[in-house]
Amino acid sequence: MIARVTGGERRGEVKVPVEDRLFSLVLALLATETGLLKSEILSSVRGYAERFDSSGANANLERQFERDKDDIRELGIPLETVESPDRPGDNQALRYRIPKGQYELPDEVRFTPDELALLGLAAEVWREASLSADSQRALTKLRSLGIEPHEPVIGYAPRLRVRDAAFEPLRQALDRRQAVRFRYFKPGEQAPRQRTANPLAVVLHEGRWHLHAFDLDAQEPRTFLLSRIVGEVSAVPGSSFEAPPPGIQDQVIADLNALRLANAADLAVTAGSDAEVRLGKRAALRDEDAGVIRLHYTDAAIFADELAAYGPEVRVLSPSSLRDAVRSRLQSVAEAHREGGAR
Amino acid sequence: MSAKRARPLKAPDKLVFLLSFVPYLLEQQVVDVDEAAAHFGIGEEEIRDAVRLIATSGLPGATGTYQPNDLFDIDWDSFEDDDVIVIVHHVAIDDAPRLSAREASALIAGLQYLSALPENAGSASLAALMQKLTAGASATPSRLAVAESEADASLARIREAVAGGRQLEFDYRNALGIAGRRRVDPLRILSQDADWYLQAYCHTRDDVRNFRVDRMSELVVSEVPIDEHPEREVPDTLFQTSDSDFDVVVDVAPEALPLLADYLADARTVEVDSRLRVTLRLAHVHGLKRLVAGLPGLVTVVGPAEARAAVAGWADAGLAGYADAEASDRLD
């Protein structure tokens, strides 16, 4: 490596925009077979070279490089580190590169205009910032194939919101395979309890987000509702665990479906009411003459909340635990709103 | 797929754009600036800026000095005179980049949600598309999934009416509990999470309305084509305010505040005894009583008094049902 001749003179030039520096770094790392040393990158790649000090004090620039590497990897670009066979363990001898074969979209991954239209709609689904940004970035990458999508599927505006604050930190920990710590308020317990767990999958089932995780205290897999997580979710620094099998998320959904089918409630619904129409559409069985429907449910506490909203339009016949749960909810609502009552 | 809205991009997004724009230009060979802008859904000036950046980018080369042969080059005359982009020399990249695990999983989960649409039910092409996204990712996509929900049977018929531009008739019971037959011109199917809505011009009410699909019954797709409604604006949101709306002050547990986001009258919150006092705007008290009873222990109405009384009355009526049932049990 020949040291930059012009290095010193170019200092103090107009600042190179971040995307320009990142783009130059990606180009340089894609073009190298053997990889570049950090010193080569900092002294020659545009965006670093202008600020490189050949006398050796480049701590800020090195930190910048570390952050840039993370940002590039976050985008799915396979930035590799290669150890020197002669000097294993020597950080100064590490080489960096982006192997082209793992960078490029495989040839068999090509999309039809219809598929692209559907993907455009799938991206529109997300009303949550990080999922929406990820989807839009994916679409930008696919646009590079130069295929014009068919007209978007008209007449549809599907939307999915994520209202649980725990979602984004959990999704990050899931990707980084880091253990998480959070307080969880389980119905029937007096107060939230701290849990430490390895996140394995995050799934939306019956309109609610669930975390499937290996509980490190109980030493067992558990499924948590994100809405019952109280306060912050923090990643356990330095923790790591092995990747769960691919498709574990489908198994979690299958288990939740089985749980749902195992729970059944018989409900009396008032004829001609909102409850009759809306709950009736979900009924597994119905006795129209008696005004009784049978519904499956996944979680008793959540189903009891939903039934309480229907007030007098629905009455739980069985199971008695669900009936009691709905009654106690109505009781607490009535008491909180009584004339001059406790607020 | 071309995005309609232009939003300011952050540096990583700009990088993704540059890495995608280059293979696009190589594939197209000759492309107009406006065509490229439409394809990527961004402004023409942003496209020109990107072209200038790419044209001066490249590799540091053996000398570390970015010599001309190590740089991209474009046909500058075409670009400056005709607004046409032609790359005449390129380095380092030829092909589209892979998706990240997160990007692939966001699209896959979005597709899973779309599987509730009638035309996608059990669709093999949807599964194949998810497979392709998985193959196109640089690592196993995040273990994120959306369970297939049982689509309301009415949805397929509504879809048929929207696509065919035909009128729909159905029985509808609104939140007030008032039922009636409606004749509508369907305009758009909208969903929010697990709930599906039809936006339609209602001939019965002579106005554009939102209908909950799960409140419809006895649905019939008529032979009558829908009317044109160019003067009517189809609202982009489900919740619209009207002059007859009323305000209610409630105390809400902080963790439940996101659940009330659709109803907040303004952004003001005041902390009162570890709860947040906020003002909600609702169409009528019937919606309020259902909302509050469905969040037991989390939301309490502070005022006005009629609203408090309506909620108390709703809960009491629910309790009375159980008391009556017990009384009749004893008679048996």
Short mmCIF file of N, CA and C in Angstrom, two decimals, chain B residues 90-170:
data_model
loop_
_atom_site.label_atom_id
_atom_site.label_comp_id
_atom_site.label_asym_id
_atom_site.label_seq_id
_atom_site.Cartn_x
_atom_site.Cartn_y
_atom_site.Cartn_z
N HIS B 90 -18.37 1.27 -15.66
CA HIS B 90 -18.78 0.99 -14.28
C HIS B 90 -17.76 0.12 -13.57
N VAL B 91 -17.78 0.23 -12.26
CA VAL B 91 -16.84 -0.56 -11.44
C VAL B 91 -17.60 -1.22 -10.28
N ALA B 92 -17.06 -2.31 -9.82
CA ALA B 92 -17.46 -2.98 -8.58
C ALA B 92 -18.86 -3.59 -8.58
N ILE B 93 -19.91 -2.86 -8.97
CA ILE B 93 -21.25 -3.46 -8.91
C ILE B 93 -21.85 -3.68 -10.29
N ASP B 94 -22.55 -4.84 -10.40
CA ASP B 94 -23.31 -5.13 -11.61
C ASP B 94 -24.75 -5.45 -11.28
N ASP B 95 -24.96 -6.12 -10.14
CA ASP B 95 -26.27 -6.71 -9.89
C ASP B 95 -26.97 -6.13 -8.67
N ALA B 96 -28.27 -6.44 -8.59
CA ALA B 96 -29.11 -6.00 -7.47
C ALA B 96 -28.58 -6.57 -6.15
N PRO B 97 -28.67 -5.78 -5.07
CA PRO B 97 -28.26 -6.31 -3.77
C PRO B 97 -29.31 -7.24 -3.17
N ARG B 98 -28.86 -8.14 -2.31
CA ARG B 98 -29.80 -8.99 -1.57
C ARG B 98 -30.58 -8.17 -0.57
N LEU B 99 -31.68 -8.76 -0.11
CA LEU B 99 -32.46 -8.14 0.97
C LEU B 99 -31.81 -8.48 2.30
N SER B 100 -31.99 -7.63 3.29
CA SER B 100 -31.54 -8.00 4.63
C SER B 100 -32.58 -8.92 5.25
N ALA B 101 -32.20 -9.60 6.31
CA ALA B 101 -33.12 -10.50 7.01
C ALA B 101 -34.36 -9.72 7.47
N ARG B 102 -34.12 -8.51 7.95
CA ARG B 102 -35.24 -7.69 8.45
C ARG B 102 -36.16 -7.25 7.32
N GLU B 103 -35.55 -6.86 6.20
CA GLU B 103 -36.36 -6.40 5.06
C GLU B 103 -37.23 -7.55 4.54
N ALA B 104 -36.61 -8.72 4.38
CA ALA B 104 -37.38 -9.86 3.87
C ALA B 104 -38.51 -10.21 4.83
N SER B 105 -38.22 -10.18 6.12
CA SER B 105 -39.25 -10.59 7.07
C SER B 105 -40.39 -9.58 7.12
N ALA B 106 -40.09 -8.29 6.92
CA ALA B 106 -41.17 -7.29 6.92
C ALA B 106 -42.13 -7.55 5.76
N LEU B 107 -41.59 -7.86 4.58
CA LEU B 107 -42.46 -8.13 3.43
C LEU B 107 -43.19 -9.46 3.60
N ILE B 108 -42.49 -10.46 4.14
CA ILE B 108 -43.14 -11.77 4.33
C ILE B 108 -44.32 -11.64 5.29
N ALA B 109 -44.09 -10.94 6.41
CA ALA B 109 -45.17 -10.79 7.39
C ALA B 109 -46.32 -9.97 6.80
N GLY B 110 -45.98 -8.98 5.98
CA GLY B 110 -47.02 -8.19 5.30
C GLY B 110 -47.84 -9.08 4.36
N LEU B 111 -47.16 -9.96 3.64
CA LEU B 111 -47.87 -10.89 2.74
C LEU B 111 -48.77 -11.83 3.53
N GLN B 112 -48.27 -12.27 4.70
CA GLN B 112 -49.08 -13.17 5.53
C GLN B 112 -50.38 -12.48 5.93
N TYR B 113 -50.27 -11.20 6.24
CA TYR B 113 -51.48 -10.44 6.59
C TYR B 113 -52.42 -10.38 5.39
N LEU B 114 -51.85 -10.20 4.19
CA LEU B 114 -52.67 -10.11 2.98
C LEU B 114 -53.32 -11.44 2.62
N SER B 115 -52.85 -12.54 3.24
CA SER B 115 -53.45 -13.83 2.92
C SER B 115 -54.91 -13.87 3.37
N ALA B 116 -55.33 -12.89 4.21
CA ALA B 116 -56.74 -12.82 4.60
C ALA B 116 -57.62 -12.31 3.46
N LEU B 117 -57.00 -11.69 2.45
CA LEU B 117 -57.80 -11.21 1.32
C LEU B 117 -58.35 -12.41 0.55
N PRO B 118 -59.60 -12.31 0.13
CA PRO B 118 -60.23 -13.48 -0.51
C PRO B 118 -59.45 -14.02 -1.70
N GLU B 119 -58.87 -13.15 -2.54
CA GLU B 119 -58.19 -13.69 -3.71
C GLU B 119 -56.86 -14.35 -3.36
N ASN B 120 -56.42 -14.17 -2.12
CA ASN B 120 -55.15 -14.78 -1.73
C ASN B 120 -55.33 -16.02 -0.87
N ALA B 121 -56.58 -16.31 -0.49
CA ALA B 121 -56.82 -17.42 0.44
C ALA B 121 -56.20 -18.70 -0.09
N GLY B 122 -55.33 -19.28 0.71
CA GLY B 122 -54.70 -20.55 0.34
C GLY B 122 -53.91 -20.48 -0.95
N SER B 123 -53.50 -19.27 -1.32
CA SER B 123 -52.85 -19.10 -2.61
C SER B 123 -51.45 -19.68 -2.62
N ALA B 124 -51.17 -20.50 -3.62
CA ALA B 124 -49.85 -21.11 -3.74
C ALA B 124 -48.83 -20.06 -4.17
N SER B 125 -49.30 -19.07 -4.96
CA SER B 125 -48.35 -18.08 -5.46
C SER B 125 -47.83 -17.21 -4.31
N LEU B 126 -48.68 -17.01 -3.30
CA LEU B 126 -48.25 -16.23 -2.15
C LEU B 126 -47.13 -16.98 -1.41
N ALA B 127 -47.29 -18.28 -1.25
CA ALA B 127 -46.27 -19.09 -0.58
C ALA B 127 -44.98 -19.09 -1.39
N ALA B 128 -45.12 -19.18 -2.71
CA ALA B 128 -43.94 -19.19 -3.58
C ALA B 128 -43.21 -17.85 -3.49
N LEU B 129 -43.98 -16.79 -3.40
CA LEU B 129 -43.40 -15.46 -3.30
C LEU B 129 -42.60 -15.31 -2.00
N MET B 130 -43.16 -15.86 -0.90
CA MET B 130 -42.44 -15.81 0.38
C MET B 130 -41.14 -16.60 0.30
N GLN B 131 -41.19 -17.74 -0.41
CA GLN B 131 -39.99 -18.55 -0.61
C GLN B 131 -38.91 -17.75 -1.34
N LYS B 132 -39.36 -17.02 -2.35
CA LYS B 132 -38.42 -16.23 -3.14
C LYS B 132 -37.76 -15.15 -2.28
N LEU B 133 -38.55 -14.52 -1.44
CA LEU B 133 -38.00 -13.48 -0.57
C LEU B 133 -36.96 -14.07 0.38
N THR B 134 -37.27 -15.28 0.87
CA THR B 134 -36.34 -15.95 1.78
C THR B 134 -35.03 -16.24 1.05
N ALA B 135 -35.16 -16.72 -0.21
CA ALA B 135 -33.96 -17.03 -1.00
C ALA B 135 -33.17 -15.77 -1.34
N GLY B 136 -33.88 -14.63 -1.39
CA GLY B 136 -33.23 -13.39 -1.77
C GLY B 136 -32.65 -12.61 -0.60
N ALA B 137 -32.71 -13.21 0.61
CA ALA B 137 -32.20 -12.51 1.79
C ALA B 137 -30.78 -12.96 2.10
N SER B 138 -30.00 -12.06 2.68
CA SER B 138 -28.60 -12.38 2.96
C SER B 138 -28.45 -13.26 4.20
N ALA B 139 -29.52 -13.39 5.00
CA ALA B 139 -29.52 -14.28 6.15
C ALA B 139 -30.95 -14.75 6.35
N THR B 140 -31.14 -15.79 7.17
CA THR B 140 -32.49 -16.29 7.43
C THR B 140 -33.37 -15.14 7.91
N PRO B 141 -34.50 -14.91 7.24
CA PRO B 141 -35.36 -13.81 7.66
C PRO B 141 -35.77 -13.94 9.14
N SER B 142 -35.91 -12.79 9.78
CA SER B 142 -36.30 -12.77 11.19
C SER B 142 -37.50 -13.67 11.42
N ARG B 143 -37.53 -14.26 12.58
CA ARG B 143 -38.63 -15.18 12.90
C ARG B 143 -39.84 -14.37 13.37
N LEU B 144 -40.46 -13.77 12.38
CA LEU B 144 -41.60 -12.89 12.61
C LEU B 144 -42.73 -13.44 11.75
N ALA B 145 -43.92 -13.58 12.31
CA ALA B 145 -45.00 -14.13 11.50
C ALA B 145 -46.34 -13.55 11.89
N VAL B 146 -47.23 -13.52 10.92
CA VAL B 146 -48.60 -13.07 11.15
C VAL B 146 -49.51 -14.25 10.86
N ALA B 147 -50.30 -14.66 11.86
CA ALA B 147 -51.17 -15.81 11.68
C ALA B 147 -52.25 -15.48 10.66
N GLU B 148 -52.58 -16.47 9.85
CA GLU B 148 -53.64 -16.30 8.87
C GLU B 148 -54.95 -16.15 9.64
N SER B 149 -55.69 -15.10 9.34
CA SER B 149 -56.95 -14.94 10.07
C SER B 149 -58.07 -15.45 9.19
N GLU B 150 -59.14 -15.88 9.83
CA GLU B 150 -60.28 -16.37 9.06
C GLU B 150 -60.97 -15.17 8.45
N ALA B 151 -60.96 -15.13 7.13
CA ALA B 151 -61.58 -13.99 6.48
C ALA B 151 -63.09 -14.10 6.61
N ASP B 152 -63.70 -12.97 6.86
CA ASP B 152 -65.14 -12.90 6.90
C ASP B 152 -65.66 -13.35 5.53
N ALA B 153 -66.65 -14.22 5.54
CA ALA B 153 -67.16 -14.74 4.27
C ALA B 153 -67.70 -13.61 3.38
N SER B 154 -68.17 -12.54 4.01
CA SER B 154 -68.72 -11.43 3.22
C SER B 154 -67.66 -10.75 2.37
N LEU B 155 -66.40 -10.86 2.83
CA LEU B 155 -65.33 -10.11 2.18
C LEU B 155 -65.20 -10.46 0.69
N ALA B 156 -65.34 -11.74 0.38
CA ALA B 156 -65.21 -12.18 -1.00
C ALA B 156 -66.30 -11.53 -1.87
N ARG B 157 -67.51 -11.45 -1.32
CA ARG B 157 -68.61 -10.87 -2.10
C ARG B 157 -68.41 -9.35 -2.26
N ILE B 158 -67.90 -8.73 -1.19
CA ILE B 158 -67.64 -7.29 -1.26
C ILE B 158 -66.57 -7.01 -2.31
N ARG B 159 -65.56 -7.86 -2.28
CA ARG B 159 -64.44 -7.73 -3.22
C ARG B 159 -64.95 -7.83 -4.66
N GLU B 160 -65.85 -8.79 -4.86
CA GLU B 160 -66.44 -9.01 -6.17
C GLU B 160 -67.17 -7.73 -6.63
N ALA B 161 -67.90 -7.12 -5.70
CA ALA B 161 -68.66 -5.91 -6.04
C ALA B 161 -67.72 -4.74 -6.34
N VAL B 162 -66.63 -4.61 -5.52
CA VAL B 162 -65.67 -3.52 -5.75
C VAL B 162 -65.02 -3.68 -7.12
N ALA B 163 -64.56 -4.91 -7.39
CA ALA B 163 -63.86 -5.17 -8.65
C ALA B 163 -64.78 -4.99 -9.85
N GLY B 164 -66.03 -5.43 -9.70
CA GLY B 164 -66.97 -5.38 -10.82
C GLY B 164 -67.71 -4.05 -10.92
N GLY B 165 -67.50 -3.18 -9.94
CA GLY B 165 -68.18 -1.90 -9.96
C GLY B 165 -69.69 -2.04 -9.86
N ARG B 166 -70.13 -2.97 -8.99
CA ARG B 166 -71.57 -3.17 -8.85
C ARG B 166 -72.06 -2.83 -7.45
N GLN B 167 -73.32 -2.46 -7.38
CA GLN B 167 -73.89 -2.07 -6.08
C GLN B 167 -74.02 -3.26 -5.15
N LEU B 168 -74.04 -2.94 -3.86
CA LEU B 168 -74.18 -3.96 -2.83
C LEU B 168 -75.39 -3.60 -1.98
N GLU B 169 -76.07 -4.64 -1.52
CA GLU B 169 -77.14 -4.40 -0.53
C GLU B 169 -76.91 -5.30 0.65
N PHE B 170 -77.14 -4.77 1.83
CA PHE B 170 -76.95 -5.59 3.03
C PHE B 170 -77.72 -5.01 4.21
#
